[in-house]
Amino acid sequence: MSAGSKNKAVQARHSVLLPDGTLAVGARPRMEEEFLLEALRWMMKSRLYDNRVIALQRQGQFGVYSPGTGQEASIIGSAMCVDPARDWIVPQYRELMATVHHGLPLEVISAQYLGKIGPARIPDGVNVLPTQVSIAAQLPHATGLAWGLRLRGEDAVVLTYIGEGGSSEGDFHEALNLAGVTNAPVVFFMQNNQWAISTSRRVQSATSSFALRAGGYGFGDGPTLIEAVTYRMSFHNTTDNPSRYRDPEEYEEARRRDPIERVQKYLTGLGLWDQRREASVTEELRSEIDAALEAAFAAPLPTARDLFDNIYEHPPERVVRQRAQLLDGQP
């Protein structure tokens, strides 16, 4: 069996919906139909936003961006399992729409990609930490946050994201080890999308399943490691060219299993989806995205003063002097 065939076999064993939108043999739907419709709406919003801002980035109007194309089911499915009023999300850079579902306004995170410091501030009451681009660096923070919730007796969990490539980073092992020791209520949600930038999953680790690592850290009732086997159908980010390293046949197999199309076909079979409803939902979502982007573009640009604000509660004298010199006496 080839490496590609092995990958297909693994995916088939864990599938619920087949490429034609029918249930796999023995699979039983666990989500109510209205819940599934809501999930599809969020998945479509994620894909539409990806497409829109990638076009803006190509025009020089948006920052470097990492799309979640092909991974929408794991992004949205995981986010819908936690409570925005109680639980926390500690994100990396690819699960943008999970944080939006958790309460972070789309215009706020859009402002971040435009380099607008003030407008990108996470609003009070939104249980989301800032986006982390440095691979796995957010994981110790997630463990610490969860440990703190446990010490304070709060009935809450922390959901944090990582790609399978990030499991090779030291921060991954340190965070999981501490989570096991402290029995912290943290869910490490690993998106095994088969690629660590341009490095195939098959040469990243000798393990047959990344989820098996949970046992080595003594995970039990507190911390959890979930491995979502998915596929990155787009590039790592907008600086990447996957055609230089990706197997076209492997990509076509993944495209055939597009999570959004599978759910749409399944709902069509139930009489809950058709072209008219798809057009209506698409128009509604595009309007929401347009409004968020318009607000982000209209937000004020950063100033030199932003370099110093919100850094120190009581700035040391040298920083006060530097601020005065840079601002040239401005208030």
mmCIF file of C-alpha atoms in Angstrom:
data_model
loop_
_atom_site.group_PDB
_atom_site.id
_atom_site.type_symbol
_atom_site.label_atom_id
_atom_site.label_comp_id
_atom_site.label_asym_id
_atom_site.label_seq_id
_atom_site.Cartn_x
_atom_site.Cartn_y
_atom_site.Cartn_z
ATOM 1 C CA MET A 1 0.000 0.000 0.000
ATOM 2 C CA SER A 2 1.414 3.426 -0.942
ATOM 3 C CA ALA A 3 1.782 6.260 1.555
ATOM 4 C CA GLY A 4 -1.074 8.091 -0.123
ATOM 5 C CA SER A 5 -3.301 4.999 0.017
ATOM 6 C CA LYS A 6 -2.523 4.537 3.706
ATOM 7 C CA ASN A 7 -3.613 8.115 4.328
ATOM 8 C CA LYS A 8 -6.886 7.507 2.486
ATOM 9 C CA ALA A 9 -7.488 4.338 4.514
ATOM 10 C CA VAL A 10 -6.993 6.170 7.801
ATOM 11 C CA GLN A 11 -9.405 8.912 6.742
ATOM 12 C CA ALA A 12 -11.989 6.360 5.598
ATOM 13 C CA ARG A 13 -11.954 4.580 8.968
ATOM 14 C CA HIS A 14 -12.827 7.828 10.742
ATOM 15 C CA SER A 15 -15.328 9.250 8.238
ATOM 16 C CA VAL A 16 -18.932 9.948 9.115
ATOM 17 C CA LEU A 17 -19.957 11.508 5.808
ATOM 18 C CA LEU A 18 -18.760 10.005 2.542
ATOM 19 C CA PRO A 19 -17.818 12.247 -0.415
ATOM 20 C CA ASP A 20 -21.335 11.929 -1.844
ATOM 21 C CA GLY A 21 -22.852 13.231 1.392
ATOM 22 C CA THR A 22 -24.220 9.916 2.605
ATOM 23 C CA LEU A 23 -23.435 8.399 5.985
ATOM 24 C CA ALA A 24 -20.635 5.853 6.200
ATOM 25 C CA VAL A 25 -21.618 2.316 7.110
ATOM 26 C CA GLY A 26 -22.270 2.120 10.841
ATOM 27 C CA ALA A 27 -22.081 5.896 11.327
ATOM 28 C CA ARG A 28 -24.848 7.577 13.284
ATOM 29 C CA PRO A 29 -25.519 11.332 13.170
ATOM 30 C CA ARG A 30 -25.153 12.905 16.601
ATOM 31 C CA MET A 31 -26.068 16.501 15.746
ATOM 32 C CA GLU A 32 -29.553 17.898 15.449
ATOM 33 C CA GLU A 33 -30.394 19.260 12.023
ATOM 34 C CA GLU A 34 -30.620 22.903 13.117
ATOM 35 C CA PHE A 35 -27.248 22.606 14.840
ATOM 36 C CA LEU A 36 -25.755 21.183 11.649
ATOM 37 C CA LEU A 37 -27.230 24.026 9.589
ATOM 38 C CA GLU A 38 -25.641 26.530 11.952
ATOM 39 C CA ALA A 39 -22.312 24.714 11.688
ATOM 40 C CA LEU A 40 -22.506 24.812 7.888
ATOM 41 C CA ARG A 41 -23.188 28.540 7.998
ATOM 42 C CA TRP A 42 -20.025 29.113 10.037
ATOM 43 C CA MET A 43 -17.997 26.840 7.777
ATOM 44 C CA MET A 44 -19.158 28.777 4.725
ATOM 45 C CA LYS A 45 -18.347 32.063 6.442
ATOM 46 C CA SER A 46 -14.833 30.843 7.106
ATOM 47 C CA ARG A 47 -14.301 29.843 3.456
ATOM 48 C CA LEU A 48 -15.808 33.066 2.081
ATOM 49 C CA TYR A 49 -13.680 35.207 4.391
ATOM 50 C CA ASP A 50 -10.558 33.276 3.384
ATOM 51 C CA ASN A 51 -11.251 33.870 -0.297
ATOM 52 C CA ARG A 52 -12.012 37.543 0.205
ATOM 53 C CA VAL A 53 -8.960 38.483 2.253
ATOM 54 C CA ILE A 54 -6.591 36.393 0.133
ATOM 55 C CA ALA A 55 -7.699 38.525 -2.827
ATOM 56 C CA LEU A 56 -7.074 41.659 -0.754
ATOM 57 C CA GLN A 57 -3.634 40.387 0.261
ATOM 58 C CA ARG A 58 -2.726 39.776 -3.387
ATOM 59 C CA GLN A 59 -3.593 43.429 -4.006
ATOM 60 C CA GLY A 60 -1.329 44.579 -1.184
ATOM 61 C CA GLN A 61 -4.236 45.601 1.054
ATOM 62 C CA PHE A 62 -4.035 42.879 3.723
ATOM 63 C CA GLY A 63 -1.349 41.247 5.823
ATOM 64 C CA VAL A 64 0.134 37.753 5.479
ATOM 65 C CA TYR A 65 -2.743 35.340 5.976
ATOM 66 C CA SER A 66 -3.110 31.611 6.754
ATOM 67 C CA PRO A 67 -6.422 30.211 5.459
ATOM 68 C CA GLY A 68 -8.332 27.332 6.979
ATOM 69 C CA THR A 69 -9.547 26.020 3.628
ATOM 70 C CA GLY A 70 -10.315 22.307 3.877
ATOM 71 C CA GLN A 71 -10.185 22.350 7.675
ATOM 72 C CA GLU A 72 -13.473 24.139 8.336
ATOM 73 C CA ALA A 73 -15.170 21.118 9.887
ATOM 74 C CA SER A 74 -12.527 20.746 12.599
ATOM 75 C CA ILE A 75 -12.262 24.509 13.171
ATOM 76 C CA ILE A 76 -15.981 25.105 13.576
ATOM 77 C CA GLY A 77 -16.816 21.757 15.132
ATOM 78 C CA SER A 78 -14.344 22.262 17.950
ATOM 79 C CA ALA A 79 -15.393 25.871 18.561
ATOM 80 C CA MET A 80 -19.053 24.905 18.853
ATOM 81 C CA CYS A 81 -18.210 22.511 21.705
ATOM 82 C CA VAL A 82 -17.132 25.241 24.130
ATOM 83 C CA ASP A 83 -19.145 27.960 25.852
ATOM 84 C CA PRO A 84 -18.119 31.562 24.999
ATOM 85 C CA ALA A 85 -19.582 32.788 28.290
ATOM 86 C CA ARG A 86 -17.427 30.487 30.398
ATOM 87 C CA ASP A 87 -14.611 28.806 28.461
ATOM 88 C CA TRP A 88 -11.480 30.213 26.823
ATOM 89 C CA ILE A 89 -9.846 29.849 23.419
ATOM 90 C CA VAL A 90 -6.090 30.244 23.004
ATOM 91 C CA PRO A 91 -5.578 30.399 19.226
ATOM 92 C CA GLN A 92 -2.764 30.048 16.774
ATOM 93 C CA TYR A 93 -2.991 31.686 13.336
ATOM 94 C CA ARG A 94 -5.257 29.394 11.270
ATOM 95 C CA GLU A 95 -8.424 29.043 13.345
ATOM 96 C CA LEU A 96 -9.659 32.604 12.913
ATOM 97 C CA MET A 97 -13.342 31.767 12.605
ATOM 98 C CA ALA A 98 -13.252 29.735 15.823
ATOM 99 C CA THR A 99 -12.366 32.916 17.713
ATOM 100 C CA VAL A 100 -15.104 34.839 15.892
ATOM 101 C CA HIS A 101 -17.603 32.173 16.923
ATOM 102 C CA HIS A 102 -16.324 32.604 20.486
ATOM 103 C CA GLY A 103 -17.197 36.297 20.459
ATOM 104 C CA LEU A 104 -14.242 38.103 18.873
ATOM 105 C CA PRO A 105 -15.721 40.563 16.342
ATOM 106 C CA LEU A 106 -14.599 39.928 12.779
ATOM 107 C CA GLU A 107 -13.733 43.597 12.313
ATOM 108 C CA VAL A 108 -11.385 43.424 15.312
ATOM 109 C CA ILE A 109 -9.339 40.534 13.985
ATOM 110 C CA SER A 110 -9.425 42.082 10.500
ATOM 111 C CA ALA A 111 -7.909 45.250 11.972
ATOM 112 C CA GLN A 112 -5.084 43.103 13.324
ATOM 113 C CA TYR A 113 -4.151 42.029 9.804
ATOM 114 C CA LEU A 114 -4.191 45.684 8.774
ATOM 115 C CA GLY A 115 -1.672 46.542 11.501
ATOM 116 C CA LYS A 116 -4.131 48.719 13.421
ATOM 117 C CA ILE A 117 -3.080 48.326 17.033
ATOM 118 C CA GLY A 118 -5.878 50.044 18.931
ATOM 119 C CA PRO A 119 -8.812 48.712 16.898
ATOM 120 C CA ALA A 120 -7.335 45.197 17.126
ATOM 121 C CA ARG A 121 -7.683 45.152 20.919
ATOM 122 C CA ILE A 122 -9.710 42.188 22.176
ATOM 123 C CA PRO A 123 -12.882 43.584 23.785
ATOM 124 C CA ASP A 124 -13.497 43.083 27.482
ATOM 125 C CA GLY A 125 -15.534 39.978 28.200
ATOM 126 C CA VAL A 126 -14.306 38.040 25.156
ATOM 127 C CA ASN A 127 -12.522 34.943 26.434
ATOM 128 C CA VAL A 128 -9.905 34.769 23.687
ATOM 129 C CA LEU A 129 -6.160 35.372 23.903
ATOM 130 C CA PRO A 130 -4.273 37.140 21.079
ATOM 131 C CA THR A 131 -3.439 35.262 17.892
ATOM 132 C CA GLN A 132 -0.069 33.519 18.107
ATOM 133 C CA VAL A 133 2.094 33.123 15.009
ATOM 134 C CA SER A 134 5.199 31.678 16.689
ATOM 135 C CA ILE A 135 4.635 27.921 16.446
ATOM 136 C CA ALA A 136 3.391 26.328 19.708
ATOM 137 C CA ALA A 137 4.332 29.364 21.830
ATOM 138 C CA GLN A 138 0.696 29.758 22.940
ATOM 139 C CA LEU A 139 0.488 26.293 24.483
ATOM 140 C CA PRO A 140 2.248 27.052 27.806
ATOM 141 C CA HIS A 141 -0.065 30.050 28.176
ATOM 142 C CA ALA A 142 -3.076 27.794 27.576
ATOM 143 C CA THR A 143 -1.889 25.365 30.246
ATOM 144 C CA GLY A 144 -1.218 28.177 32.686
ATOM 145 C CA LEU A 145 -4.627 29.709 32.073
ATOM 146 C CA ALA A 146 -6.343 26.342 32.584
ATOM 147 C CA TRP A 147 -4.332 25.662 35.731
ATOM 148 C CA GLY A 148 -5.410 29.053 37.066
ATOM 149 C CA LEU A 149 -9.066 28.276 36.358
ATOM 150 C CA ARG A 150 -8.700 25.020 38.265
ATOM 151 C CA LEU A 151 -7.022 26.690 41.257
ATOM 152 C CA ARG A 152 -9.820 29.241 41.402
ATOM 153 C CA GLY A 153 -12.447 26.521 41.276
ATOM 154 C CA GLU A 154 -14.040 27.820 38.080
ATOM 155 C CA ASP A 155 -16.142 25.455 35.994
ATOM 156 C CA ALA A 156 -14.434 26.239 32.702
ATOM 157 C CA VAL A 157 -12.031 24.763 30.169
ATOM 158 C CA VAL A 158 -9.411 26.126 27.786
ATOM 159 C CA LEU A 159 -9.386 25.114 24.127
ATOM 160 C CA THR A 160 -6.101 25.675 22.317
ATOM 161 C CA TYR A 161 -5.065 24.855 18.762
ATOM 162 C CA ILE A 162 -1.895 23.430 17.265
ATOM 163 C CA GLY A 163 -0.920 21.814 13.981
ATOM 164 C CA GLU A 164 0.773 18.428 13.895
ATOM 165 C CA GLY A 165 3.995 20.166 12.884
ATOM 166 C CA GLY A 166 3.870 22.169 16.099
ATOM 167 C CA SER A 167 4.108 18.949 18.096
ATOM 168 C CA SER A 168 7.812 18.894 17.247
ATOM 169 C CA GLU A 169 8.369 22.130 19.166
ATOM 170 C CA GLY A 170 9.662 22.128 22.734
ATOM 171 C CA ASP A 171 6.760 24.302 23.911
ATOM 172 C CA PHE A 172 4.363 21.517 22.924
ATOM 173 C CA HIS A 173 6.001 18.958 25.194
ATOM 174 C CA GLU A 174 6.499 21.372 28.086
ATOM 175 C CA ALA A 175 2.868 22.504 27.948
ATOM 176 C CA LEU A 176 1.479 18.978 27.804
ATOM 177 C CA ASN A 177 3.766 17.777 30.565
ATOM 178 C CA LEU A 178 2.685 20.601 32.880
ATOM 179 C CA ALA A 179 -0.977 20.024 31.978
ATOM 180 C CA GLY A 180 -0.639 16.379 32.974
ATOM 181 C CA VAL A 181 1.112 17.200 36.242
ATOM 182 C CA THR A 182 -1.430 19.852 37.265
ATOM 183 C CA ASN A 183 -4.473 18.065 35.807
ATOM 184 C CA ALA A 184 -5.351 21.328 34.088
ATOM 185 C CA PRO A 185 -8.709 21.499 32.244
ATOM 186 C CA VAL A 186 -7.215 22.189 28.823
ATOM 187 C CA VAL A 187 -8.050 20.665 25.431
ATOM 188 C CA PHE A 188 -5.123 20.588 23.000
ATOM 189 C CA PHE A 189 -6.830 20.424 19.627
ATOM 190 C CA MET A 190 -4.289 19.247 17.072
ATOM 191 C CA GLN A 191 -5.142 19.754 13.430
ATOM 192 C CA ASN A 192 -3.235 17.067 11.576
ATOM 193 C CA ASN A 193 -3.569 18.726 8.173
ATOM 194 C CA GLN A 194 -0.721 16.609 6.739
ATOM 195 C CA TRP A 195 1.695 19.517 6.269
ATOM 196 C CA ALA A 196 4.089 21.505 8.465
ATOM 197 C CA ILE A 197 4.538 24.293 5.916
ATOM 198 C CA SER A 198 6.186 22.205 3.162
ATOM 199 C CA THR A 199 7.172 19.193 5.298
ATOM 200 C CA SER A 200 4.922 16.172 4.941
ATOM 201 C CA ARG A 201 3.391 14.652 8.046
ATOM 202 C CA ARG A 202 4.979 11.341 7.042
ATOM 203 C CA VAL A 203 8.511 12.606 7.776
ATOM 204 C CA GLN A 204 7.642 14.619 10.891
ATOM 205 C CA SER A 205 7.132 11.781 13.341
ATOM 206 C CA ALA A 206 7.464 8.000 13.559
ATOM 207 C CA THR A 207 4.186 7.682 15.486
ATOM 208 C CA SER A 208 1.123 6.320 13.729
ATOM 209 C CA SER A 209 -1.115 8.686 15.668
ATOM 210 C CA PHE A 210 -0.231 11.937 17.370
ATOM 211 C CA ALA A 211 -3.104 11.397 19.804
ATOM 212 C CA LEU A 212 -1.184 8.477 21.331
ATOM 213 C CA ARG A 213 1.164 10.988 22.926
ATOM 214 C CA ALA A 214 -1.488 11.886 25.490
ATOM 215 C CA GLY A 215 -0.759 8.690 27.423
ATOM 216 C CA GLY A 216 2.876 9.651 27.841
ATOM 217 C CA TYR A 217 1.873 12.755 29.765
ATOM 218 C CA GLY A 218 -0.598 10.965 32.007
ATOM 219 C CA PHE A 219 -3.680 12.672 30.576
ATOM 220 C CA GLY A 220 -6.868 11.711 32.366
ATOM 221 C CA ASP A 221 -9.934 13.586 33.547
ATOM 222 C CA GLY A 222 -8.307 17.015 33.223
ATOM 223 C CA PRO A 223 -6.248 17.632 30.074
ATOM 224 C CA THR A 224 -7.164 16.189 26.686
ATOM 225 C CA LEU A 225 -5.323 15.816 23.375
ATOM 226 C CA ILE A 226 -7.521 15.544 20.279
ATOM 227 C CA GLU A 227 -6.075 14.782 16.864
ATOM 228 C CA ALA A 228 -8.317 15.899 13.991
ATOM 229 C CA VAL A 229 -7.200 14.184 10.790
ATOM 230 C CA THR A 230 -7.881 16.733 8.061
ATOM 231 C CA TYR A 231 -6.143 18.256 5.038
ATOM 232 C CA ARG A 232 -4.811 21.708 4.253
ATOM 233 C CA MET A 233 -6.350 22.349 0.842
ATOM 234 C CA SER A 234 -4.722 25.751 0.492
ATOM 235 C CA PHE A 235 -1.260 27.121 1.210
ATOM 236 C CA HIS A 236 0.442 27.428 4.591
ATOM 237 C CA ASN A 237 0.081 31.177 4.245
ATOM 238 C CA THR A 238 0.045 33.722 1.439
ATOM 239 C CA THR A 239 3.848 33.558 1.078
ATOM 240 C CA ASP A 240 3.718 29.828 0.271
ATOM 241 C CA ASN A 241 3.387 27.918 -3.027
ATOM 242 C CA PRO A 242 2.156 24.367 -2.303
ATOM 243 C CA SER A 243 2.332 23.338 -5.967
ATOM 244 C CA ARG A 244 6.089 22.994 -5.471
ATOM 245 C CA TYR A 245 5.770 20.162 -2.944
ATOM 246 C CA ARG A 246 2.197 18.828 -2.844
ATOM 247 C CA ASP A 247 1.185 15.642 -4.673
ATOM 248 C CA PRO A 248 -1.611 16.613 -7.136
ATOM 249 C CA GLU A 249 -3.364 13.275 -6.657
ATOM 250 C CA GLU A 250 -3.362 13.666 -2.885
ATOM 251 C CA TYR A 251 -4.818 17.144 -3.250
ATOM 252 C CA GLU A 252 -7.556 15.928 -5.608
ATOM 253 C CA GLU A 253 -8.505 13.238 -3.114
ATOM 254 C CA ALA A 254 -8.778 15.858 -0.392
ATOM 255 C CA ARG A 255 -10.791 18.168 -2.636
ATOM 256 C CA ARG A 256 -13.186 15.306 -3.352
ATOM 257 C CA ARG A 257 -13.781 15.111 0.396
ATOM 258 C CA ASP A 258 -14.347 18.863 0.826
ATOM 259 C CA PRO A 259 -16.066 19.181 4.250
ATOM 260 C CA ILE A 260 -18.410 21.962 3.186
ATOM 261 C CA GLU A 261 -19.623 20.157 0.094
ATOM 262 C CA ARG A 262 -20.142 16.941 2.046
ATOM 263 C CA VAL A 263 -22.362 18.664 4.613
ATOM 264 C CA GLN A 264 -24.294 20.488 1.895
ATOM 265 C CA LYS A 265 -24.945 17.205 0.076
ATOM 266 C CA TYR A 266 -26.032 15.533 3.309
ATOM 267 C CA LEU A 267 -28.480 18.335 4.112
ATOM 268 C CA THR A 268 -29.758 18.275 0.536
ATOM 269 C CA GLY A 269 -30.590 14.606 1.016
ATOM 270 C CA LEU A 270 -32.629 15.586 4.076
ATOM 271 C CA GLY A 271 -34.496 18.264 2.130
ATOM 272 C CA LEU A 272 -32.877 21.059 4.178
ATOM 273 C CA TRP A 273 -30.573 22.539 1.531
ATOM 274 C CA ASP A 274 -30.817 23.587 -2.100
ATOM 275 C CA GLN A 275 -29.316 26.116 -4.488
ATOM 276 C CA ARG A 276 -31.753 28.842 -3.465
ATOM 277 C CA ARG A 277 -30.880 28.510 0.219
ATOM 278 C CA GLU A 278 -27.159 28.350 -0.577
ATOM 279 C CA ALA A 279 -27.398 31.583 -2.605
ATOM 280 C CA SER A 280 -29.325 33.296 0.187
ATOM 281 C CA VAL A 281 -26.889 32.252 2.924
ATOM 282 C CA THR A 282 -23.895 33.173 0.752
ATOM 283 C CA GLU A 283 -25.275 36.658 0.115
ATOM 284 C CA GLU A 284 -25.976 37.154 3.816
ATOM 285 C CA LEU A 285 -22.479 36.040 4.826
ATOM 286 C CA ARG A 286 -20.791 38.206 2.213
ATOM 287 C CA SER A 287 -22.679 41.199 3.575
ATOM 288 C CA GLU A 288 -21.442 40.412 7.106
ATOM 289 C CA ILE A 289 -17.864 40.064 5.844
ATOM 290 C CA ASP A 290 -18.085 43.276 3.823
ATOM 291 C CA ALA A 291 -19.359 45.183 6.861
ATOM 292 C CA ALA A 292 -16.549 43.849 9.060
ATOM 293 C CA LEU A 293 -13.864 44.699 6.511
ATOM 294 C CA GLU A 294 -15.288 48.162 5.907
ATOM 295 C CA ALA A 295 -15.184 48.843 9.647
ATOM 296 C CA ALA A 296 -11.593 47.581 9.861
ATOM 297 C CA PHE A 297 -10.433 49.691 6.923
ATOM 298 C CA ALA A 298 -12.192 52.749 8.350
ATOM 299 C CA ALA A 299 -10.599 52.313 11.783
ATOM 300 C CA PRO A 300 -7.809 54.776 12.670
ATOM 301 C CA LEU A 301 -4.248 54.034 11.611
ATOM 302 C CA PRO A 302 -1.606 53.419 14.283
ATOM 303 C CA THR A 303 0.470 56.331 15.527
ATOM 304 C CA ALA A 304 3.883 56.598 17.127
ATOM 305 C CA ARG A 305 2.141 56.868 20.487
ATOM 306 C CA ASP A 306 0.863 53.305 20.075
ATOM 307 C CA LEU A 307 4.440 52.050 20.459
ATOM 308 C CA PHE A 308 4.357 53.051 24.123
ATOM 309 C CA ASP A 309 0.736 52.725 25.212
ATOM 310 C CA ASN A 310 -0.385 49.602 27.079
ATOM 311 C CA ILE A 311 3.198 48.403 27.639
ATOM 312 C CA TYR A 312 4.038 49.689 31.124
ATOM 313 C CA GLU A 313 1.702 50.744 33.892
ATOM 314 C CA HIS A 314 4.541 52.907 35.219
ATOM 315 C CA PRO A 315 7.061 53.462 32.389
ATOM 316 C CA PRO A 316 10.725 53.711 33.449
ATOM 317 C CA GLU A 317 12.421 57.037 32.928
ATOM 318 C CA ARG A 318 14.333 55.908 29.836
ATOM 319 C CA VAL A 319 11.071 54.948 28.131
ATOM 320 C CA VAL A 320 9.518 58.277 29.103
ATOM 321 C CA ARG A 321 12.503 60.044 27.471
ATOM 322 C CA GLN A 322 12.276 57.939 24.343
ATOM 323 C CA ARG A 323 8.564 58.635 24.055
ATOM 324 C CA ALA A 324 9.126 62.368 24.414
ATOM 325 C CA GLN A 325 11.880 62.352 21.797
ATOM 326 C CA LEU A 326 9.851 60.383 19.299
ATOM 327 C CA LEU A 327 6.687 62.381 19.778
ATOM 328 C CA ASP A 328 8.652 65.663 19.794
ATOM 329 C CA GLY A 329 6.694 67.202 22.586
ATOM 330 C CA GLN A 330 3.274 65.948 21.466
ATOM 331 C CA PRO A 331 0.846 65.195 24.317
#
